[in-house]
Coordinates of C-alpha atoms and ligand atoms in Angstrom, one line a residue:
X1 CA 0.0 0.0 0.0
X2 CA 1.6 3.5 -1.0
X3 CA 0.7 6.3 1.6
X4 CA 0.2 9.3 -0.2
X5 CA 0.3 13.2 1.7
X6 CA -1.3 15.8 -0.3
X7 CA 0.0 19.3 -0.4
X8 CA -2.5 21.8 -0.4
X9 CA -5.3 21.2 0.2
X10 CA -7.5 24.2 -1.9
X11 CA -9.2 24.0 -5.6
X12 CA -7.4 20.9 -7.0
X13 CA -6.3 18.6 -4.0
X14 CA -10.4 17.6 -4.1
X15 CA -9.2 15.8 -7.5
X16 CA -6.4 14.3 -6.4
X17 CA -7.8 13.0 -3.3
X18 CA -10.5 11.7 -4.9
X19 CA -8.6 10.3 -8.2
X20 CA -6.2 8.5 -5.7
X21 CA -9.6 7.1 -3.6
X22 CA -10.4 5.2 -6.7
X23 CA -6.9 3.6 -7.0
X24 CA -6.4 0.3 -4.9
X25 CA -3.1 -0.1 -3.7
X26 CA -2.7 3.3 -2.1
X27 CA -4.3 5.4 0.3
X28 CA -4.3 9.3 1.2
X29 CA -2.9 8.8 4.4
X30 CA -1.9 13.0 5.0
X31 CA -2.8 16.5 4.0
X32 CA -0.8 19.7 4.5
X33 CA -1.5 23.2 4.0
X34 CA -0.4 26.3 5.8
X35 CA -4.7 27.6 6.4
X36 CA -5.5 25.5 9.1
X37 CA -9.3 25.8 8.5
X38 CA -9.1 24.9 4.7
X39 CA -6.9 21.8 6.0
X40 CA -9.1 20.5 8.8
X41 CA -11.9 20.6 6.5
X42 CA -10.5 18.8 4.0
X43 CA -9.1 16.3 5.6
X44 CA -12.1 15.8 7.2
X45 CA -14.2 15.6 4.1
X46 CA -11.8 13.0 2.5
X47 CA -11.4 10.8 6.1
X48 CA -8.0 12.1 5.4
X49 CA -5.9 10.9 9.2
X50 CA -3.4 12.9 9.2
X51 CA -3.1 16.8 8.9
X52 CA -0.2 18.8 9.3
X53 CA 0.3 22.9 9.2
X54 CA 4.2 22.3 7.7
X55 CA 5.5 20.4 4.9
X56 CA 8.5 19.7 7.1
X57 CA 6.3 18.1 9.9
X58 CA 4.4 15.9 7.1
X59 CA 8.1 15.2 5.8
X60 CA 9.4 13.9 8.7
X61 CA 6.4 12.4 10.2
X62 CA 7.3 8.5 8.9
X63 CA 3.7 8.2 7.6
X64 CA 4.0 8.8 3.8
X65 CA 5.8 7.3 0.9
X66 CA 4.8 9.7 -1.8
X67 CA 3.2 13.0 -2.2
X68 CA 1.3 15.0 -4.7
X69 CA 1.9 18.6 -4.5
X70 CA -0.6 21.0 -5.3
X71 CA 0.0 24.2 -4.3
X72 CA 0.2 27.5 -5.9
X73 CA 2.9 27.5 -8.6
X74 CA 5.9 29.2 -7.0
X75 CA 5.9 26.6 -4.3
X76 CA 6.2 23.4 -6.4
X77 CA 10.2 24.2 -6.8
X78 CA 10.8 24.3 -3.3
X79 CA 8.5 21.5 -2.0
X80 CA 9.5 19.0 -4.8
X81 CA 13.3 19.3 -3.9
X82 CA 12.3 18.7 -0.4
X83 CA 10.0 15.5 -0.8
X84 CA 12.8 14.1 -3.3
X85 CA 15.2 14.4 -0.6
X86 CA 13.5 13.0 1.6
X87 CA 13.1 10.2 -0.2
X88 CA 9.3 10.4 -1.6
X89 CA 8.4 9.9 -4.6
X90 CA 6.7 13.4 -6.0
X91 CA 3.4 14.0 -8.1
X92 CA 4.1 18.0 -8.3
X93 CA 1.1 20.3 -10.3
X94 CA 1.8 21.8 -13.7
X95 CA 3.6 23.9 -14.5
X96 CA 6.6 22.4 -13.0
X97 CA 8.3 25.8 -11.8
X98 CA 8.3 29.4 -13.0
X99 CA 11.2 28.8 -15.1
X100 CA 13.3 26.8 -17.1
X101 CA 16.3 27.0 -15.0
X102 CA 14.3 26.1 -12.0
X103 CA 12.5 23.3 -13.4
X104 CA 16.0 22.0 -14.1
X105 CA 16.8 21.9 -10.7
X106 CA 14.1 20.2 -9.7
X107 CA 14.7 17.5 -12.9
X108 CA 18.4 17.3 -11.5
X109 CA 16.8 16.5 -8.0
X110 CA 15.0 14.0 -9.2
X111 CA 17.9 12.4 -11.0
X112 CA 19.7 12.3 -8.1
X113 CA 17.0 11.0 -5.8
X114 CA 16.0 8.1 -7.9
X115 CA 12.1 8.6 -6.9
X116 CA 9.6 8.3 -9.0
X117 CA 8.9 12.1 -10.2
X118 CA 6.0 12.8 -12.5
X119 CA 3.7 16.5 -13.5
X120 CA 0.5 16.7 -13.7
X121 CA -0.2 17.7 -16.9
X122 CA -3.4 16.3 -16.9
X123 CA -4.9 16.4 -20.8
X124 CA -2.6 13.6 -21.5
X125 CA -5.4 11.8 -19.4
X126 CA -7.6 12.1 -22.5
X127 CA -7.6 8.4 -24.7
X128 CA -8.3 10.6 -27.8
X129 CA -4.8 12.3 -27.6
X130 CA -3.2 9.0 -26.5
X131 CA -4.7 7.4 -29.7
X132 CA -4.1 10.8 -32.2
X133 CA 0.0 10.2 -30.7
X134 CA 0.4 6.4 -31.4
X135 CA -1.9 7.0 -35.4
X136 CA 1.0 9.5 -36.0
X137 CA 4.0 8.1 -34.6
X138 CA 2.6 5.0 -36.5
X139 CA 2.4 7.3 -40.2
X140 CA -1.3 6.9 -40.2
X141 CA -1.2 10.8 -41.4
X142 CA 2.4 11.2 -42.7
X143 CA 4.4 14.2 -42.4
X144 CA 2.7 16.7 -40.3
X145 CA 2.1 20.1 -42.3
X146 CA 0.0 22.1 -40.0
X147 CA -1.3 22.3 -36.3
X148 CA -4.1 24.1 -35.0
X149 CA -4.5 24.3 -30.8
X150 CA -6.7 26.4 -28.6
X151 CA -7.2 25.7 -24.9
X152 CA -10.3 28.4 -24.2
X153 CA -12.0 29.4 -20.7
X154 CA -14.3 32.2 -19.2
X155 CA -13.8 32.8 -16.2
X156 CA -13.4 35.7 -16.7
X157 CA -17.2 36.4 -17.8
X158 CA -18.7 33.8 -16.6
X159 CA -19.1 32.8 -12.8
X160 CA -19.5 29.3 -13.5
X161 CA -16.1 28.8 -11.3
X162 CA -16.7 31.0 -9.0
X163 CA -16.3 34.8 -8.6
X164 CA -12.7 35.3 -9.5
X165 CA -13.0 39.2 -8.1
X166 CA -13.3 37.7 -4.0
X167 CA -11.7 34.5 -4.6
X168 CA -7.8 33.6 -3.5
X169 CA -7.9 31.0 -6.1
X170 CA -8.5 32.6 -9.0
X171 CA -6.8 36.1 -7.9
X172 CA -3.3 34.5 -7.4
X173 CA -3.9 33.2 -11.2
X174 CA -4.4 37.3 -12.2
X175 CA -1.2 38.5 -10.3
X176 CA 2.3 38.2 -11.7
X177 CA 3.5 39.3 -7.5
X178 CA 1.9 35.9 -6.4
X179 CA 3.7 34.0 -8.5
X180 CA 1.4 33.5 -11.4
X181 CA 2.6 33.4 -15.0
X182 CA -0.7 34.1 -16.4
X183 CA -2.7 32.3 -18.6
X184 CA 0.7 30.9 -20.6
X185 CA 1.2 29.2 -16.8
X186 CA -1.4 28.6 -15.8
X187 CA -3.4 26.9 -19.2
X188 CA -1.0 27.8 -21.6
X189 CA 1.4 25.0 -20.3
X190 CA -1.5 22.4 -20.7
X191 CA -2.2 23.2 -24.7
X192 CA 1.8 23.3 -25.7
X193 CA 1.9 20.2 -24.2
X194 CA -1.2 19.3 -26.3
X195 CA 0.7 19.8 -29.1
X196 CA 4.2 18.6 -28.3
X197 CA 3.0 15.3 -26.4
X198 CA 1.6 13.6 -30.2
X199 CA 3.4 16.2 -32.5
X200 CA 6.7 16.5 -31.5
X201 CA 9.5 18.9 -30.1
X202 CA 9.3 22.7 -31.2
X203 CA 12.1 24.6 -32.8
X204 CA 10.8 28.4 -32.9
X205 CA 8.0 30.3 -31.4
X206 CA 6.4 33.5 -31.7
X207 CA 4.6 34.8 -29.4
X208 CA 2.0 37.8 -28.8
X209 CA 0.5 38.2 -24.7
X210 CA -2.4 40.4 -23.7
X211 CA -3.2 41.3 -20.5
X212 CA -6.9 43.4 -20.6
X213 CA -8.5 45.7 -17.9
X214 CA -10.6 44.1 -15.6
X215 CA -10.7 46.3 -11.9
X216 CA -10.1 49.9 -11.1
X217 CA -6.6 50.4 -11.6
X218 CA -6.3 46.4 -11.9
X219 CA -6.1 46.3 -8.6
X220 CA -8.1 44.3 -5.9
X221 CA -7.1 44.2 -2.5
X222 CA -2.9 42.8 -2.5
X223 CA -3.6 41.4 -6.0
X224 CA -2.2 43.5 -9.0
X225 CA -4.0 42.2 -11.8
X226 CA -0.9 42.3 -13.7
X227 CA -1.0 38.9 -15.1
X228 CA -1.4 38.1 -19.0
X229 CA -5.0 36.7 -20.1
X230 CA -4.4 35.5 -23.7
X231 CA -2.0 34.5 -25.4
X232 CA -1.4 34.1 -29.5
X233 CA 1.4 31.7 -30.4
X234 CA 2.8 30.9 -34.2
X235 CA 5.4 28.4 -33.8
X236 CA 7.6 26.2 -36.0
X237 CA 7.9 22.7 -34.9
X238 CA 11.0 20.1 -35.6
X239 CA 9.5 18.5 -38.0
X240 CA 8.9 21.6 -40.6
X241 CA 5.4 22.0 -39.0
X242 CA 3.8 25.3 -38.9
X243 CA 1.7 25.6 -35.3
X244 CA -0.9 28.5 -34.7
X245 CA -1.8 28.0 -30.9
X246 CA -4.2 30.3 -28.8
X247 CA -5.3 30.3 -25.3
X248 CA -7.2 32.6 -23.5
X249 CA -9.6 33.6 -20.1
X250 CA -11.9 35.5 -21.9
X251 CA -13.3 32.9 -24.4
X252 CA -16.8 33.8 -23.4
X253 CA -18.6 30.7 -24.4
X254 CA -16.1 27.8 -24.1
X255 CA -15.9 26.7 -20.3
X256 CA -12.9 24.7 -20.6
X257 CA -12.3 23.5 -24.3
X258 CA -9.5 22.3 -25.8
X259 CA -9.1 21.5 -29.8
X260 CA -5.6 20.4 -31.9
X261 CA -6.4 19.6 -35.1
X262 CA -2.8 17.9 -37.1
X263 CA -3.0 17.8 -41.0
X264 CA -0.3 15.4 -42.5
X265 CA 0.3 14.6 -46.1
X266 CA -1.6 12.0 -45.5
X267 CA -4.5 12.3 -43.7
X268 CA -5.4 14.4 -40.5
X269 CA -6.6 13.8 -37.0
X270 CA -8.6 15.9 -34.5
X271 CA -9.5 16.4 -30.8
X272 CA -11.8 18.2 -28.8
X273 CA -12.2 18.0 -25.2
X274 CA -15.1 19.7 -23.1
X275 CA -16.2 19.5 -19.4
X276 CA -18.4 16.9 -18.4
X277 CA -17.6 14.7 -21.7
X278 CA -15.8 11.4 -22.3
X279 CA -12.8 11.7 -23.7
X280 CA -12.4 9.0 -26.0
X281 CA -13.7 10.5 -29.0
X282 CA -11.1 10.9 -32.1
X283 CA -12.2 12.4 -35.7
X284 CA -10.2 11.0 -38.1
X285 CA -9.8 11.7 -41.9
X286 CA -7.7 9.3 -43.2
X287 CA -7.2 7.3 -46.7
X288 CA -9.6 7.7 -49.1
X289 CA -11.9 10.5 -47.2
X290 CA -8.8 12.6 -47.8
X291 CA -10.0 12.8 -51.4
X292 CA -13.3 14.6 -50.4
X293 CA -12.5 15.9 -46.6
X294 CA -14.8 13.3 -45.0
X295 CA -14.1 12.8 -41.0
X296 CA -15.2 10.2 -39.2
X297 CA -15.5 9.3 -35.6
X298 CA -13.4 6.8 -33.6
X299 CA -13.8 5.6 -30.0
X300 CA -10.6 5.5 -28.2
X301 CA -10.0 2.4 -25.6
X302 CA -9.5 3.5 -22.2
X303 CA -5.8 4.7 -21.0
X304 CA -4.5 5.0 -17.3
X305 CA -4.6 8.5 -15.8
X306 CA -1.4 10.0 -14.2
X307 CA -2.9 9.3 -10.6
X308 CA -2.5 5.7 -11.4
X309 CA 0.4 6.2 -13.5
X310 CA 1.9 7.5 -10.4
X311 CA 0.9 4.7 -8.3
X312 CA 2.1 1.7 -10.9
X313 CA 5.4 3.6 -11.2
X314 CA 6.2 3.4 -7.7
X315 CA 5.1 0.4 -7.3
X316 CA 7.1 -1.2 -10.3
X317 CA 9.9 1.0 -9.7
X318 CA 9.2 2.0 -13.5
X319 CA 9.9 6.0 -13.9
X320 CA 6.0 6.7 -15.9
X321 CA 5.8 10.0 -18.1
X322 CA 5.6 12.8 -18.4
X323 CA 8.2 12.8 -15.7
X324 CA 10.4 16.2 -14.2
X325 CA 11.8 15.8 -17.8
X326 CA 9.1 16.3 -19.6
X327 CA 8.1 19.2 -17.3
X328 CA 11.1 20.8 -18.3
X329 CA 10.8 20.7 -21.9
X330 CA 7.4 22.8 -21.8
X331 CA 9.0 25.3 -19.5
X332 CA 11.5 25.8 -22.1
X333 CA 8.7 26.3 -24.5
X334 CA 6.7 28.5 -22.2
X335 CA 10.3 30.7 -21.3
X336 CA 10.6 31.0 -25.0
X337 CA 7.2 32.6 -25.9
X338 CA 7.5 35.5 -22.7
X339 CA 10.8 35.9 -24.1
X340 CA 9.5 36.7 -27.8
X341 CA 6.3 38.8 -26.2
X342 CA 9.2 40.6 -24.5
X343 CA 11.3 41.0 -27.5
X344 CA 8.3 41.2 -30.4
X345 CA 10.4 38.9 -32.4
X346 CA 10.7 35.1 -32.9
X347 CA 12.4 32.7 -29.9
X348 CA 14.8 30.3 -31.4
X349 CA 14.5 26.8 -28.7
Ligands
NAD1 N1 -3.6 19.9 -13.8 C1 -4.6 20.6 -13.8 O1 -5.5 20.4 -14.7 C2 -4.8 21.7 -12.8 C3 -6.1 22.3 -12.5 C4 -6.2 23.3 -11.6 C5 -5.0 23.7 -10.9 N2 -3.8 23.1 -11.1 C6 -2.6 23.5 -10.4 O2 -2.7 23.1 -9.1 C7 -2.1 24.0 -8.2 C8 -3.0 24.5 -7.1 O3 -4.1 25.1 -7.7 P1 -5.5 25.4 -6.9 O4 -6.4 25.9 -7.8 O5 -5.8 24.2 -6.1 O6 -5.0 26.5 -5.9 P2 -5.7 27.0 -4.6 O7 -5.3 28.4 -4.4 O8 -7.2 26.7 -4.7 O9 -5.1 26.1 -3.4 C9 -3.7 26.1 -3.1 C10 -3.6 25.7 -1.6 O10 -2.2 25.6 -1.3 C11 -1.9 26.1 0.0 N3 -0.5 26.4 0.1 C12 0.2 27.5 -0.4 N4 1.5 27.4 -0.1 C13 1.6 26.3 0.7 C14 2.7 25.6 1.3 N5 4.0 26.1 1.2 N6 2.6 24.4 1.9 C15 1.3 23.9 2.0 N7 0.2 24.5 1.4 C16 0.4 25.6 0.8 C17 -2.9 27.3 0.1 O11 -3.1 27.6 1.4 C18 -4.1 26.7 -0.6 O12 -5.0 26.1 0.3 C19 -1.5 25.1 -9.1 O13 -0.2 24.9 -9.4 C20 -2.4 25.0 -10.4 O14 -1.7 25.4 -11.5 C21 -3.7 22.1 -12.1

């Protein structure tokens, strides 16, 4: 049995405590958070035994073997380098760090700890991507011309999530002070991963961020709403593809919806992902329906998640992806388009 802490315990610990529950073989044995009340109650909620106020008194405490981390972003760096020298294996929340240089760090760590390390960048959990990776790596669409990627929310408009003007979790996201690198951080990390996961490594990117007004002088209490809220990327991938990839907050009408579309020589595959629907749904157009553009549906068999990824990992000893590695590689990617925002010219990776 693999005894599993969770750190923080806010928006997102409610899915990894309840995506571990699921999972025999392991058990949530600890939470930690540094707001007692949010902590008490959540441990209590998922009959959770264990709480502690400090990730060094869960650390030390003997009672866990592994731990997911999901705290705001600029406290994954930190916390993963702990837990990995102490010995846990570490499931830490994308993106990995707030840079490239300090996601290498924590890849290094990990190296050197021999744990199991893995981010969760959690669209990989979709069978339809899993499926559009192995038709191309398999030439079912030949060389990859063109990719089209969006990853669009509304939170911004719509109060679906909550009200992001009085909420911590959804100011921290709006604040560049608190750590957040804006929607290219926060979403941006999950769609170039989208792409890169079945497509391949990029070369060049280009990118354009926009950060709109949304509170008298953006400002709301401590939080300077200073961080970007779209983002427009063109990019060049290593394999001659051209990519046009755009993510943004203010997609009123998409809650959480994320499209790549890849057009080969051959043929050309496409997925869409919504809230609340299975993702095992591919459209393919392939062979002869290339002739007149026909696509067709295909249901995708089931793949594991990254919870139990996690869990079969440590448990074969088997390092599962996308590890601390792979973590890396988007950060380079996501470094690369602030850097051509900053520069209005074209990042070379
Ligand atoms: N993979 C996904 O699809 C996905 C979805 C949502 C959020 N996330 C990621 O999960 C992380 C958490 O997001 P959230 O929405 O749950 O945030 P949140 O603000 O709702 O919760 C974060 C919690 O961490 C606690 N915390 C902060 N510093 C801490 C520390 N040093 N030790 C212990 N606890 C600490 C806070 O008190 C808070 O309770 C972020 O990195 C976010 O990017 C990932």
């Amino acid at each position: 049995m693999i005894r599993i802490g969770i750190i923080g315990t806010g928006g997102m610990a409610r899915v990894h405590a309840e995506e571990f529950s699921k999972i025999a073989n392991c058990e949530v044995v600890a939470a930690c958070d540094l707001n007692a009340s949010r902590l008490a109650s959540f441990a209590e909620a998922h009959n959770i035994p264990y709480a502690f106020g400090s990730v060094e008194a869960l650390l030390s405490s003997g009672q866990v073997d592994a731990v997911s981390i999901v705290t705001p972003d600029p406290f994954h760096k930190n916390l993963s380098i702990q837990a990995l020298e102490a010995g846990m294996h570490v499931l830490c929340e994308k993106p990995l760090a707030l840079n490239a240089s300090d996601a290498k760090e924590m890849a290094d760590a990990a190296k050197k700890a021999k744990c199991i390390n893995m981010v969760n960048l959690s669209y990989r959990n979709a069978h339809s991507l899993q499926k559009a990776r192995e038709l191309i790596a398999m030439g079912c669409i030949g060389n990859i011309r063109h990719v089209e990627a969006s990853y669009l929310q509304s939170w911004l408009v719509s109060p679906k999530w909550g009200d992001w003007k009085t909420e911590d979790t959804w100011l921290w996201r709006l604040s560049s002070a608190h750590g957040s690198k804006g929607v290219l951080g926060d979403v941006g990390v999950h769609i170039l991963d989208f792409v890169r996961f079945p497509v391949g490594e990029f070369a060049s990117v280009n990118c354009t961020l926009m950060t709109f007004d949304k509170a008298d002088n953006n400002q709301i209490g401590d939080y300077n709403l200073d961080a970007n809220d779209s983002a427009l990327i063109t990019a060049r991938m290593q394999n001659g593809a051209m990519a046009s990839i755009h993510t943004s907050r203010w997609a009123t009408g998409n809650l959480n919806d994320l499209r790549l579309v890849v057009h080969g020589d051959k043929g050309a595959l496409k997925v869409s992902l919504k809230l609340d629907q299975e993702w095992n749904q591919l459209e393919v157009c392939l062979d002869e329906d290339v002739i007149e553009g026909v696509w067709k549906t295909v249901k995708c068999e089931s793949t594991p998640n990254i919870y139990q990824r996690f869990v079969s990992g440590i448990l074969s000893g088997k390092q599962e992806q996308p590890d601390f590695n792979a973590g890396l590689q988007v950060q380079r990617v996501l470094d690369a388009c602030e850097q051509s925002d900053q520069l209005g010219q074209t990042v070379q990776l």
